[in-house]
PDB file of C-alpha atoms in Angstrom:
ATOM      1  CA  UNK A  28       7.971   4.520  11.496  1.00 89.00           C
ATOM      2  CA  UNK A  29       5.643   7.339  13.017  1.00 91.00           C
ATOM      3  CA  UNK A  30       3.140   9.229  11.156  1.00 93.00           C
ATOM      4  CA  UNK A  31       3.900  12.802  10.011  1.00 93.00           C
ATOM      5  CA  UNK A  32       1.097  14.939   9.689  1.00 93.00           C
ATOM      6  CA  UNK A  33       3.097  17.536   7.323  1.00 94.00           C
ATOM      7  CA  UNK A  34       3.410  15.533   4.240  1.00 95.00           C
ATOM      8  CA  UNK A  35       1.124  15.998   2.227  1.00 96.00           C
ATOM      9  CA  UNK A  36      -1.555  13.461   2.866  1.00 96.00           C
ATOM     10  CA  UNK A  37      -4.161  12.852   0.154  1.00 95.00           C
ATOM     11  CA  UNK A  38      -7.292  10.516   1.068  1.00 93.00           C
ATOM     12  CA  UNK A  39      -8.348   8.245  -1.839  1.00 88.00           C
ATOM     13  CA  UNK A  40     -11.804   6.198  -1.241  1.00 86.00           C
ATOM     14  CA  UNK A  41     -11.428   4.132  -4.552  1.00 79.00           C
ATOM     15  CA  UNK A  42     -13.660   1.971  -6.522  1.00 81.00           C
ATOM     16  CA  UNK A  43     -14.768  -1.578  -6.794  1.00 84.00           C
ATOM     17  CA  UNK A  44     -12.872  -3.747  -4.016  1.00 84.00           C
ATOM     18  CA  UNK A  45     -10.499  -0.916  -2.844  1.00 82.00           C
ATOM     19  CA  UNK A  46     -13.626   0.721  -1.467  1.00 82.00           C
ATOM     20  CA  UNK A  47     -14.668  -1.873   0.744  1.00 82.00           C
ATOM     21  CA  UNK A  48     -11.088  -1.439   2.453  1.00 87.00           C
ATOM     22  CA  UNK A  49     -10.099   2.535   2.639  1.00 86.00           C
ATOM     23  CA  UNK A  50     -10.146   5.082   2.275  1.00 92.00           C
ATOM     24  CA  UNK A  51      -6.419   5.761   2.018  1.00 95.00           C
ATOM     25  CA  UNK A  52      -4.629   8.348   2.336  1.00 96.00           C
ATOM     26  CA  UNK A  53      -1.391   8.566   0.468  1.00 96.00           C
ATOM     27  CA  UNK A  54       1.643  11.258   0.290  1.00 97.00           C
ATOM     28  CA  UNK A  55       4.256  11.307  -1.822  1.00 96.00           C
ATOM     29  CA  UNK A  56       8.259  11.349   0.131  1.00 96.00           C
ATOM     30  CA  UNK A  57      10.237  11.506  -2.630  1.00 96.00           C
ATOM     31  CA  UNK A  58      10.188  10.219  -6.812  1.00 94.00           C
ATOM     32  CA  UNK A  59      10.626   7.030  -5.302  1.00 97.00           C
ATOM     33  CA  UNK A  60       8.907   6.705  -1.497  1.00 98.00           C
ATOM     34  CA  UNK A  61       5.570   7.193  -0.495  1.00 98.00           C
ATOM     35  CA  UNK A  62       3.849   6.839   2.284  1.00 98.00           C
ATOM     36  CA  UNK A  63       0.011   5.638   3.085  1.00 98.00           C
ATOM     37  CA  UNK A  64      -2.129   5.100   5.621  1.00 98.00           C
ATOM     38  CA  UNK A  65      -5.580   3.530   6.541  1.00 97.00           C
ATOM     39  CA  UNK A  66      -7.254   3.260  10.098  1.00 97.00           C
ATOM     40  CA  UNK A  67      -8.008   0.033  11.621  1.00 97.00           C
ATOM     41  CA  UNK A  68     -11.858   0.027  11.500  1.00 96.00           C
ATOM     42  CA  UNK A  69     -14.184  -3.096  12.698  1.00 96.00           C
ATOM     43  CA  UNK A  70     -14.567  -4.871   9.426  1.00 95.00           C
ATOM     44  CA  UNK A  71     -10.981  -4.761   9.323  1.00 96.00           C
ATOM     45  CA  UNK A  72     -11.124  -7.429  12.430  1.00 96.00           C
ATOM     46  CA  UNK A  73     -10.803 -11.374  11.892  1.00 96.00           C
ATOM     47  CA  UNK A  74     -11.998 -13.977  14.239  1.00 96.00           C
ATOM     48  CA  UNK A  75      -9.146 -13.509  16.476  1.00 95.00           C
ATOM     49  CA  UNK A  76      -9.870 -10.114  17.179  1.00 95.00           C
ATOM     50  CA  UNK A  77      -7.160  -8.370  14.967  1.00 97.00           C
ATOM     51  CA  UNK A  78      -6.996  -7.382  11.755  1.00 97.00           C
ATOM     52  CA  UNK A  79      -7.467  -9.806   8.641  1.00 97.00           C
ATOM     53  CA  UNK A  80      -3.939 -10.616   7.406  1.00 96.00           C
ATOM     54  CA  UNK A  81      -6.409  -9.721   3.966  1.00 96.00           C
ATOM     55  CA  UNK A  82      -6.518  -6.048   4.597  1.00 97.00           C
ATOM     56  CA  UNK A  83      -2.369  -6.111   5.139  1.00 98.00           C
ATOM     57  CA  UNK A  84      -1.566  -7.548   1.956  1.00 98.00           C
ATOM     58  CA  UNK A  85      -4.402  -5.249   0.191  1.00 96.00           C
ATOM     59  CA  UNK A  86      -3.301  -2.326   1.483  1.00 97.00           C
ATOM     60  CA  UNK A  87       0.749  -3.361   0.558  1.00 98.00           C
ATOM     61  CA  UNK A  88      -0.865  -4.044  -2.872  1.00 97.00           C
ATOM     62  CA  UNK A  89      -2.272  -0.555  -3.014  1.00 96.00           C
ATOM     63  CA  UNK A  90       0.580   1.122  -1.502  1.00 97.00           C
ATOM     64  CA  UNK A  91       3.362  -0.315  -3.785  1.00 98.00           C
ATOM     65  CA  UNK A  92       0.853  -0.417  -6.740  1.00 97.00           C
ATOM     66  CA  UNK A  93       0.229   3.402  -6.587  1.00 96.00           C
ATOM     67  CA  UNK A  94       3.897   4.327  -6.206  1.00 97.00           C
ATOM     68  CA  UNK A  95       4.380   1.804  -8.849  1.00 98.00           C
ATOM     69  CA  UNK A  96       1.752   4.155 -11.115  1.00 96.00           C
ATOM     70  CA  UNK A  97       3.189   7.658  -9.913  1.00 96.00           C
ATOM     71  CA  UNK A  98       7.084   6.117 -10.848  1.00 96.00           C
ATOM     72  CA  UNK A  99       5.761   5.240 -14.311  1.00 96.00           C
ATOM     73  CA  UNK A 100       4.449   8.776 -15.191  1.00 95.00           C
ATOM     74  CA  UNK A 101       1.051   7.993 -13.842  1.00 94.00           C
ATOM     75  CA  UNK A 102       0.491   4.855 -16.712  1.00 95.00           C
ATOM     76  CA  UNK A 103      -1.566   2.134 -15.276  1.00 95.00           C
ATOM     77  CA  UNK A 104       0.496  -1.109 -14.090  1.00 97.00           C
ATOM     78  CA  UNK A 105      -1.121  -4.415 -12.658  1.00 97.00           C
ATOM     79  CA  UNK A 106       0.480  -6.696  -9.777  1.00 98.00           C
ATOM     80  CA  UNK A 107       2.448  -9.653 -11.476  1.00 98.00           C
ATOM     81  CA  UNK A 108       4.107 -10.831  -8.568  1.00 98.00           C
ATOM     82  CA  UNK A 109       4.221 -10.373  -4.079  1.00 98.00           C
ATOM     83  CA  UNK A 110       5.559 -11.670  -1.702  1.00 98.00           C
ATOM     84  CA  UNK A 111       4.607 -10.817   2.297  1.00 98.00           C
ATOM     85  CA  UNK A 112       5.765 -11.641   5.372  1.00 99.00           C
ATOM     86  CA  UNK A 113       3.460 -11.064   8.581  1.00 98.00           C
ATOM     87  CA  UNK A 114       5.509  -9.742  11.483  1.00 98.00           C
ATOM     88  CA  UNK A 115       2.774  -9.089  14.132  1.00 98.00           C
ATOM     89  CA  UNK A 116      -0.991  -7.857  14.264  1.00 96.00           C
ATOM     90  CA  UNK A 117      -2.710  -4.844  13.698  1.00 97.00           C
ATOM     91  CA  UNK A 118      -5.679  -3.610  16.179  1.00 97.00           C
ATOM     92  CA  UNK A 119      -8.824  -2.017  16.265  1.00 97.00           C
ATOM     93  CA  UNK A 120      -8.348   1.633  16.181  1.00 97.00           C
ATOM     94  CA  UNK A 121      -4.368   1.841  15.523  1.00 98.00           C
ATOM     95  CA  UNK A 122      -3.138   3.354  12.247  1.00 98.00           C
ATOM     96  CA  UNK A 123      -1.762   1.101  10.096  1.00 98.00           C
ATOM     97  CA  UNK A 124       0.815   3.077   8.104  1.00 98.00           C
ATOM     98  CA  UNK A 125       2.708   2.008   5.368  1.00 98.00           C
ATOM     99  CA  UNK A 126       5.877   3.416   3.199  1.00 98.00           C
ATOM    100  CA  UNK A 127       6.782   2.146  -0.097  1.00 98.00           C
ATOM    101  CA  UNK A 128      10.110   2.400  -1.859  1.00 98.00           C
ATOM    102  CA  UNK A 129      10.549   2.001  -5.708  1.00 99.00           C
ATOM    103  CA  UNK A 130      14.017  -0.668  -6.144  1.00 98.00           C
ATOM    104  CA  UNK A 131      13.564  -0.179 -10.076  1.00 98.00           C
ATOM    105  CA  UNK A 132      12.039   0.622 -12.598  1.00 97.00           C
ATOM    106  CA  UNK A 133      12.111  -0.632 -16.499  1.00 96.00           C
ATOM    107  CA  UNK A 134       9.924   0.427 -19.042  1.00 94.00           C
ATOM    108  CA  UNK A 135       7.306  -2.311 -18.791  1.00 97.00           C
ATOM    109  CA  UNK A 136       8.222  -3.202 -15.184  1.00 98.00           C
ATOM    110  CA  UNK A 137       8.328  -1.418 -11.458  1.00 98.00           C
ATOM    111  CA  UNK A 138       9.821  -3.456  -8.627  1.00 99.00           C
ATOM    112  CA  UNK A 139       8.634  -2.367  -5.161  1.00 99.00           C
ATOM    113  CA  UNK A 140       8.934  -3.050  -1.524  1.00 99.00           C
ATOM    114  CA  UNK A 141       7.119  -1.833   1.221  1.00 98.00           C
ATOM    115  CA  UNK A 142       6.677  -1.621   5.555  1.00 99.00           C
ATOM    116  CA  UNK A 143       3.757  -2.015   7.478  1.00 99.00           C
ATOM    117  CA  UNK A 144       3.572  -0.435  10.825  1.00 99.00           C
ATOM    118  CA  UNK A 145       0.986  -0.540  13.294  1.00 98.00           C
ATOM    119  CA  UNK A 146       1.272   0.986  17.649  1.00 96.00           C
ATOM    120  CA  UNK A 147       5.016   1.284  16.607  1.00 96.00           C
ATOM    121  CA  UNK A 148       5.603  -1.838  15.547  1.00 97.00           C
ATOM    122  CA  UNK A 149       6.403  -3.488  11.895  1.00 98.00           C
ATOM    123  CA  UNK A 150       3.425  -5.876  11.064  1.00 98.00           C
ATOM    124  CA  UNK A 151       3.821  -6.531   7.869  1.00 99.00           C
ATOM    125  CA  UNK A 152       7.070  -6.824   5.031  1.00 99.00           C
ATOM    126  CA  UNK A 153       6.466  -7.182   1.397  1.00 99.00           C
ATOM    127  CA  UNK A 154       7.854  -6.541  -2.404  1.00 99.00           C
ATOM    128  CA  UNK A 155       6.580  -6.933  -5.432  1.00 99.00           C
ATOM    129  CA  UNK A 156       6.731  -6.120  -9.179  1.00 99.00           C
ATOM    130  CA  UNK A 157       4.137  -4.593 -10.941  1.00 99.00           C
ATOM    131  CA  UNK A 158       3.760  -4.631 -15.105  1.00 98.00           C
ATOM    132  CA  UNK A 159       2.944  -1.558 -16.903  1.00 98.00           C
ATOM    133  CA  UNK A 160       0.084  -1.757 -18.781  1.00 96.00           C
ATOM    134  CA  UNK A 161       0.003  -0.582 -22.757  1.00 86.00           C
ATOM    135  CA  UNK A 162      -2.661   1.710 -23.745  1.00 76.00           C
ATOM    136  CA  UNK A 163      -6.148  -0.204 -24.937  1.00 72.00           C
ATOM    137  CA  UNK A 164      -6.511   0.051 -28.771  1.00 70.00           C
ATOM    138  CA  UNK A 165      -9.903   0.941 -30.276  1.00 60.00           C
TER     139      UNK A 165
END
């Protein structure tokens, strides 16, 4: 997977814990692929000198979670369930770019699966299902 600078990207710095990992950037492929993106930065670094498996599965989590929120008309949805699989590392100053692909969707439920790739190789491999929330009363 290479990075395309013609979709078009749109750079989220979230709230709470998401902020201590972006910003992202996200752009939408299709009604049911997106793509994202954030750049390998130092905190982003374990002990062994590459980055924390952590940031992987958080940004899978906020990959397939906002495609996941975008394939249920923008309603808010939570992660129920994930499973990753590491492939290799990530490094200081690559791009670690993800693409996430909606499998299906219910009305209470959106099941996901996503890529990691980092120097032009896959690091990371995940899916996951994510629960559409209903709307708070009062």
């Amino acid at each position: 997977m290479e990075f395309d600078p013609n979709l078009p990207w749109r750079t989220i710095h979230g709230h709470g814990f998401n902020a201590h990992v972006g910003p992202v950037s996200f752009a939408r492929v299709s009604d049911s692929e997106w793509r994202f993106f954030l750049d390998i930065e130092a905190h982003h670094i374990n002990i062994g000198g590459v980055c924390h498996g952590g940031v992987s599965l958080t940004l899978a989590d906020i990959g397939m979670g906002s495609g996941a929120y975008a394939a249920g008309g923008n309603r808010p949805c939570t992660t129920i369930q994930m499973d990753a699989h590491f492939i290799a590392a990530a490094k200081k100053g690559q791009r670690l770019l993800g693409a996430a692909r909606l499998v299906r969707a219910t009305h209470e439920l959106a099941f996901m699966e996503c890529e990691l790739h980092a120097g032009g190789r896959q690091t990371l491999r995940a899916s996951g299902v994510w629960k559409y929330l209903s709307p708070r009363k009062g």
